[in-house]
């Protein structure tokens, strides 16, 4: 109950609210990281960075951001590119649906223009409430709060809320927003979550808004961890090695849709099914590759066989991280090496 009173006191007091905003903005001006997407007002570059940051950490996103902008510096270039080329440049960043959506978004924007409001941006492919708010506030100065995982954690701790409802969080974030410079404000709150109010080790002793925080006594209690079930699955991949390259196929819709990869199958009959698909009776067991997706831990048994059919240069096709792990496993094998110790599928 006491915490509710503390929360109401400063959130509803304009002077206290202003003091909170000043404390955070002063800290941000001193401690903000110098990131390339913070040096531009170009909506395209800001949008690309926000889409990347949806599921990629800042340190990793830096390289992918630079590579993507070098290849596709504006909406027009991206719209005219082939999807396969877009996926190839995105390769390694993961969550390839983001790249396909960006490509479709660029085609829409090139034809119809870029919406400059939160509501308009929300209608574009792959743009959810967070990304729309981030782009609208940072690129166009619209006073709309962006609530990502960092902001959710900071607000939950400020309010000592174990399980804050999304709508209540958005309302609180909107109430805190500095309307004079909403883009800087949103980035400041996210930066606090990235650098100070971190998930496991919040640095409350040097937090600029500690005097406002109801959760600082036991910060890691807030918010309660979300339980996300991670399914386990097993699969078999078949690497067919020719003189000039390996056999690759373009995947349809699904987890790795649009990317190229090795033939793969799941289930108890996976290996016999793959062998019979290519008219083979045996293959060599090469090793096991493990790969974690956000919702899935996949273990892949990799088999190899020599191949005289069509092959591809894997360096010229967009491969997923999983397929690149498989490629690394077989990188040293030659067709003659694959003829040793073949393994026939279990009867
Ligand atoms: Fe987070 Fe601690 Fe700052 Fe509260 S005082 S916002 S828990 S870092």
Coordinates of C-alpha atoms and ligand atoms in Angstrom, one line a residue:
X1 CA 0.0 0.0 0.0
X2 CA 2.8 2.3 1.0
X3 CA 4.4 1.8 -2.4
X4 CA 1.2 2.8 -4.2
X5 CA 1.2 6.1 -2.2
X6 CA 4.9 6.8 -3.2
X7 CA 4.0 6.0 -6.8
X8 CA 1.0 8.3 -6.8
X9 CA 2.9 11.1 -5.1
X10 CA 5.6 11.7 -7.6
X11 CA 3.8 10.6 -10.7
X12 CA 1.0 13.0 -10.1
X13 CA 3.1 15.9 -9.0
X14 CA 4.2 18.0 -12.0
X15 CA 7.2 19.4 -10.1
X16 CA 8.4 15.9 -9.0
X17 CA 7.8 14.6 -12.5
X18 CA 10.0 17.4 -13.9
X19 CA 12.7 16.6 -11.3
X20 CA 12.6 13.0 -12.4
X21 CA 12.9 14.0 -16.1
X22 CA 15.8 16.3 -15.5
X23 CA 17.7 13.8 -13.4
X24 CA 17.4 11.2 -16.2
X25 CA 18.1 13.5 -19.0
X26 CA 21.2 15.0 -17.2
X27 CA 22.5 11.4 -16.7
X28 CA 21.8 10.5 -20.4
X29 CA 23.7 13.6 -21.6
X30 CA 26.7 12.4 -19.6
X31 CA 26.6 8.7 -20.2
X32 CA 24.9 7.9 -23.5
X33 CA 26.7 5.6 -25.8
X34 CA 27.8 7.1 -29.1
X35 CA 25.8 4.8 -31.5
X36 CA 25.7 5.4 -35.2
X37 CA 21.8 5.5 -35.4
X38 CA 22.0 8.3 -32.8
X39 CA 24.0 10.5 -35.1
X40 CA 21.4 10.7 -37.8
X41 CA 17.8 12.0 -38.3
X42 CA 17.4 9.9 -41.4
X43 CA 14.1 8.0 -40.8
X44 CA 15.3 5.1 -43.0
X45 CA 18.5 4.6 -40.9
X46 CA 16.6 4.9 -37.7
X47 CA 14.0 2.4 -38.8
X48 CA 16.6 -0.1 -39.9
X49 CA 18.3 0.2 -36.5
X50 CA 15.1 -0.2 -34.6
X51 CA 14.1 -3.3 -36.6
X52 CA 17.6 -4.8 -35.9
X53 CA 17.4 -4.0 -32.2
X54 CA 14.1 -5.7 -31.9
X55 CA 15.9 -9.0 -31.3
X56 CA 19.6 -8.3 -31.6
X57 CA 21.8 -6.8 -28.8
X58 CA 23.4 -3.4 -29.5
X59 CA 27.0 -4.8 -29.7
X60 CA 26.0 -7.3 -32.3
X61 CA 23.7 -4.9 -34.2
X62 CA 26.5 -2.4 -34.9
X63 CA 28.1 -4.6 -37.5
X64 CA 24.9 -5.7 -39.2
X65 CA 23.6 -2.1 -39.2
X66 CA 26.8 -0.9 -41.0
X67 CA 26.7 -3.8 -43.5
X68 CA 23.0 -3.3 -44.3
X69 CA 23.2 0.4 -44.8
X70 CA 26.3 0.1 -47.0
X71 CA 24.4 -2.4 -49.2
X72 CA 21.1 -0.6 -49.1
X73 CA 21.5 3.1 -48.1
X74 CA 17.9 4.1 -48.6
X75 CA 14.4 2.8 -49.2
X76 CA 14.7 2.9 -53.0
X77 CA 17.8 0.7 -53.1
X78 CA 16.3 -1.8 -50.7
X79 CA 13.0 -1.9 -52.6
X80 CA 14.8 -2.7 -55.9
X81 CA 17.0 -5.4 -54.4
X82 CA 16.1 -9.1 -54.8
X83 CA 14.9 -10.7 -51.6
X84 CA 17.7 -13.2 -51.8
X85 CA 20.2 -10.5 -51.7
X86 CA 18.5 -8.8 -48.8
X87 CA 18.6 -12.1 -46.9
X88 CA 22.3 -12.6 -47.8
X89 CA 23.2 -9.2 -46.3
X90 CA 21.1 -9.8 -43.2
X91 CA 22.6 -13.3 -42.7
X92 CA 23.8 -13.9 -39.2
X93 CA 21.5 -11.3 -37.6
X94 CA 18.8 -14.0 -37.3
X95 CA 15.0 -13.7 -37.2
X96 CA 14.9 -13.4 -41.0
X97 CA 11.3 -12.4 -41.0
X98 CA 12.5 -9.0 -40.1
X99 CA 14.6 -8.7 -43.2
X100 CA 11.7 -9.9 -45.4
X101 CA 9.4 -7.4 -43.8
X102 CA 11.9 -4.6 -44.2
X103 CA 12.1 -5.4 -47.9
X104 CA 8.3 -5.4 -48.3
X105 CA 8.1 -2.2 -46.2
X106 CA 10.7 -0.5 -48.5
X107 CA 8.6 -1.4 -51.5
X108 CA 5.4 0.0 -49.9
X109 CA 7.2 3.2 -48.8
X110 CA 8.7 3.7 -52.2
X111 CA 5.3 3.5 -53.8
X112 CA 3.2 5.3 -51.2
X113 CA 5.6 7.4 -49.1
X114 CA 6.7 7.0 -45.6
X115 CA 4.1 7.7 -42.9
X116 CA 5.3 10.3 -40.4
X117 CA 3.0 9.4 -37.5
X118 CA 2.8 6.5 -35.0
X119 CA -0.5 5.4 -36.3
X120 CA 0.7 5.4 -39.9
X121 CA 3.9 3.6 -39.2
X122 CA 2.0 0.9 -37.3
X123 CA 0.4 -0.1 -40.6
X124 CA 3.7 -1.0 -42.2
X125 CA 4.9 -4.6 -42.5
X126 CA 6.8 -5.8 -39.4
X127 CA 6.2 -2.6 -37.4
X128 CA 4.7 -3.2 -34.0
X129 CA 3.8 -0.6 -31.3
X130 CA 7.4 -0.4 -30.0
X131 CA 9.1 0.2 -33.3
X132 CA 6.4 2.6 -34.5
X133 CA 6.7 4.7 -31.3
X134 CA 10.5 4.7 -31.5
X135 CA 10.6 5.8 -35.1
X136 CA 7.8 8.4 -34.7
X137 CA 9.5 9.9 -31.6
X138 CA 13.1 9.8 -32.7
X139 CA 12.7 10.6 -36.4
X140 CA 9.6 12.8 -36.3
X141 CA 9.4 14.1 -32.7
X142 CA 5.9 12.7 -32.0
X143 CA 5.3 12.6 -28.3
X144 CA 4.6 8.9 -28.0
X145 CA 6.3 6.6 -25.5
X146 CA 8.3 3.6 -26.7
X147 CA 8.0 0.6 -24.4
X148 CA 10.6 -2.2 -25.0
X149 CA 11.9 -4.8 -22.6
X150 CA 14.3 -2.3 -21.0
X151 CA 11.6 0.2 -20.3
X152 CA 9.2 -2.4 -19.0
X153 CA 11.9 -3.5 -16.5
X154 CA 12.8 0.0 -15.4
X155 CA 9.1 1.0 -14.9
X156 CA 8.3 -2.2 -13.1
X157 CA 11.1 -1.5 -10.6
X158 CA 10.3 2.2 -10.3
X159 CA 6.7 1.2 -9.4
X160 CA 7.6 -2.1 -7.5
X161 CA 5.2 -3.9 -9.8
X162 CA 5.7 -7.7 -10.1
X163 CA 3.4 -8.3 -13.0
X164 CA 2.6 -4.9 -14.6
X165 CA -0.1 -5.0 -17.2
X166 CA 1.0 -3.8 -20.7
X167 CA -1.7 -1.2 -20.9
X168 CA -0.8 0.2 -17.5
X169 CA 2.9 0.3 -18.4
X170 CA 2.2 2.2 -21.6
X171 CA 0.1 4.7 -19.7
X172 CA 2.8 5.2 -17.2
X173 CA 5.5 5.5 -19.9
X174 CA 3.3 8.1 -21.6
X175 CA 2.8 10.0 -18.4
X176 CA 6.6 10.2 -17.8
X177 CA 7.4 11.3 -21.4
X178 CA 9.1 14.6 -21.9
X179 CA 7.0 16.2 -24.6
X180 CA 9.7 18.7 -25.4
X181 CA 12.0 16.0 -26.9
X182 CA 10.3 12.6 -26.9
X183 CA 12.9 10.9 -29.0
X184 CA 15.7 11.8 -26.6
X185 CA 13.5 10.9 -23.7
X186 CA 12.6 7.4 -25.0
X187 CA 16.3 6.7 -25.7
X188 CA 17.3 7.9 -22.2
X189 CA 14.9 5.5 -20.5
X190 CA 16.0 2.6 -22.7
X191 CA 19.7 3.5 -22.0
X192 CA 19.0 3.5 -18.3
X193 CA 17.7 -0.1 -18.7
X194 CA 20.7 -1.1 -20.8
X195 CA 23.5 0.4 -18.7
X196 CA 22.2 0.8 -15.1
X197 CA 18.9 -0.9 -14.4
X198 CA 20.1 -4.2 -15.9
X199 CA 18.2 -7.5 -15.6
X200 CA 20.5 -9.3 -13.1
X201 CA 22.8 -6.7 -11.6
X202 CA 21.1 -3.3 -11.4
X203 CA 23.4 -0.6 -10.2
X204 CA 21.1 1.2 -7.8
X205 CA 23.9 3.0 -6.0
X206 CA 24.7 5.1 -9.1
X207 CA 21.2 5.3 -10.6
X208 CA 20.1 8.9 -11.4
X209 CA 16.5 8.2 -10.4
X210 CA 17.1 6.0 -7.3
X211 CA 15.3 8.6 -5.1
X212 CA 12.1 7.9 -7.1
X213 CA 12.3 4.2 -7.2
X214 CA 10.0 2.0 -5.1
X215 CA 11.8 -1.2 -6.0
X216 CA 15.4 -0.3 -5.3
X217 CA 15.5 -2.3 -2.0
X218 CA 15.1 -5.6 -3.9
X219 CA 15.2 -4.6 -7.6
X220 CA 15.5 -8.1 -9.1
X221 CA 12.1 -9.0 -7.6
X222 CA 10.6 -6.7 -10.3
X223 CA 9.2 -7.6 -12.7
X224 CA 8.6 -11.3 -12.1
X225 CA 10.4 -13.4 -14.7
X226 CA 8.3 -14.5 -17.7
X227 CA 8.2 -18.2 -18.2
X228 CA 8.8 -19.0 -21.8
X229 CA 8.6 -22.6 -22.8
X230 CA 11.5 -23.6 -25.1
X231 CA 10.7 -26.7 -27.1
X232 CA 13.4 -29.2 -27.9
X233 CA 13.5 -30.9 -31.2
X234 CA 15.9 -33.2 -33.2
X235 CA 16.5 -33.1 -36.9
X236 CA 18.8 -34.6 -39.5
X237 CA 20.6 -32.6 -42.2
X238 CA 22.2 -34.1 -45.3
X239 CA 25.2 -32.5 -46.8
X240 CA 25.8 -33.5 -50.4
X241 CA 29.3 -32.5 -51.5
X242 CA 30.2 -32.2 -55.2
X243 CA 33.4 -31.2 -56.8
X244 CA 32.4 -27.5 -57.1
X245 CA 30.2 -26.9 -54.0
X246 CA 27.4 -28.4 -52.0
X247 CA 23.7 -29.0 -52.7
X248 CA 21.6 -26.3 -51.2
X249 CA 17.9 -25.6 -51.5
X250 CA 15.7 -22.6 -50.9
X251 CA 13.4 -23.1 -47.9
X252 CA 9.8 -22.2 -48.1
X253 CA 7.8 -20.5 -45.4
X254 CA 8.5 -21.2 -41.8
X255 CA 11.3 -20.6 -39.4
X256 CA 14.0 -20.1 -42.0
X257 CA 11.8 -19.3 -44.9
X258 CA 13.4 -17.6 -47.9
X259 CA 16.9 -18.7 -46.8
X260 CA 19.0 -21.4 -48.4
X261 CA 20.2 -24.4 -46.6
X262 CA 21.0 -28.1 -46.5
X263 CA 18.2 -30.6 -46.9
X264 CA 16.8 -31.3 -43.5
X265 CA 14.0 -33.4 -41.9
X266 CA 12.6 -34.2 -38.5
X267 CA 11.2 -37.4 -37.1
X268 CA 12.3 -41.0 -36.7
X269 CA 12.4 -41.6 -40.5
X270 CA 14.3 -38.4 -41.2
X271 CA 17.5 -40.0 -42.5
X272 CA 15.9 -42.7 -44.7
X273 CA 13.5 -40.2 -46.1
X274 CA 16.3 -37.8 -47.0
X275 CA 18.5 -40.5 -48.5
X276 CA 15.7 -41.9 -50.6
X277 CA 14.8 -38.3 -51.8
X278 CA 18.3 -38.1 -53.4
X279 CA 18.5 -41.8 -54.5
X280 CA 21.1 -42.7 -51.9
X281 CA 21.4 -45.7 -49.7
X282 CA 24.1 -44.6 -47.3
X283 CA 25.7 -41.5 -45.8
X284 CA 28.6 -40.7 -43.4
X285 CA 27.8 -39.4 -39.9
X286 CA 29.7 -36.1 -39.6
X287 CA 28.8 -34.8 -36.2
X288 CA 26.1 -33.0 -34.3
X289 CA 25.2 -29.3 -34.4
X290 CA 23.1 -27.6 -31.7
X291 CA 21.3 -24.4 -32.3
X292 CA 19.0 -22.3 -30.1
X293 CA 16.1 -20.3 -31.5
X294 CA 14.1 -18.1 -29.1
X295 CA 11.4 -20.8 -28.6
X296 CA 13.3 -23.9 -29.8
X297 CA 16.5 -25.8 -29.0
X298 CA 17.4 -27.8 -32.1
X299 CA 19.8 -30.7 -32.2
X300 CA 20.8 -31.6 -35.7
X301 CA 22.6 -34.8 -36.7
X302 CA 24.6 -34.1 -39.8
X303 CA 25.3 -36.7 -42.5
X304 CA 27.3 -36.3 -45.6
X305 CA 27.6 -38.0 -49.0
X306 CA 29.4 -37.4 -52.3
X307 CA 27.2 -35.9 -54.9
X308 CA 27.3 -35.5 -58.7
X309 CA 24.1 -33.4 -59.1
X310 CA 23.7 -29.6 -59.1
X311 CA 25.6 -27.7 -56.4
X312 CA 25.9 -24.2 -55.2
X313 CA 28.7 -22.0 -53.8
X314 CA 27.4 -21.4 -50.2
X315 CA 29.2 -18.1 -50.1
X316 CA 26.8 -16.8 -52.7
X317 CA 23.6 -17.8 -51.0
X318 CA 21.9 -16.4 -47.9
X319 CA 22.4 -19.1 -45.3
X320 CA 21.0 -19.1 -41.7
X321 CA 23.3 -19.3 -38.7
X322 CA 22.2 -22.9 -38.3
X323 CA 23.3 -23.8 -41.9
X324 CA 26.5 -21.9 -41.4
X325 CA 27.3 -24.0 -38.4
X326 CA 26.7 -27.1 -40.4
X327 CA 28.9 -25.7 -43.2
X328 CA 31.7 -25.1 -40.7
X329 CA 31.4 -28.8 -39.6
X330 CA 31.9 -30.0 -43.1
X331 CA 34.2 -27.3 -44.4
X332 CA 37.3 -29.6 -44.5
X333 CA 35.6 -32.6 -46.1
X334 CA 36.1 -33.4 -49.7
X335 CA 34.0 -35.7 -51.9
X336 CA 36.6 -38.4 -51.5
X337 CA 36.7 -38.0 -47.7
X338 CA 33.0 -38.6 -47.7
X339 CA 33.4 -42.0 -49.2
X340 CA 35.0 -43.4 -46.0
X341 CA 33.0 -45.3 -43.4
X342 CA 29.5 -44.7 -44.8
X343 CA 26.6 -45.4 -42.5
X344 CA 23.4 -46.9 -43.7
X345 CA 20.2 -45.8 -42.1
X346 CA 18.8 -48.0 -39.3
X347 CA 16.4 -50.6 -40.6
Ligands
LIG1 FE1 16.6 0.3 -11.4 FE2 17.9 0.5 -9.1 FE3 17.5 2.7 -10.6 FE4 15.4 1.5 -9.4 S1 17.2 2.5 -8.4 S2 15.5 2.3 -11.5 S3 16.0 -0.6 -9.5 S4 18.7 0.9 -11.1

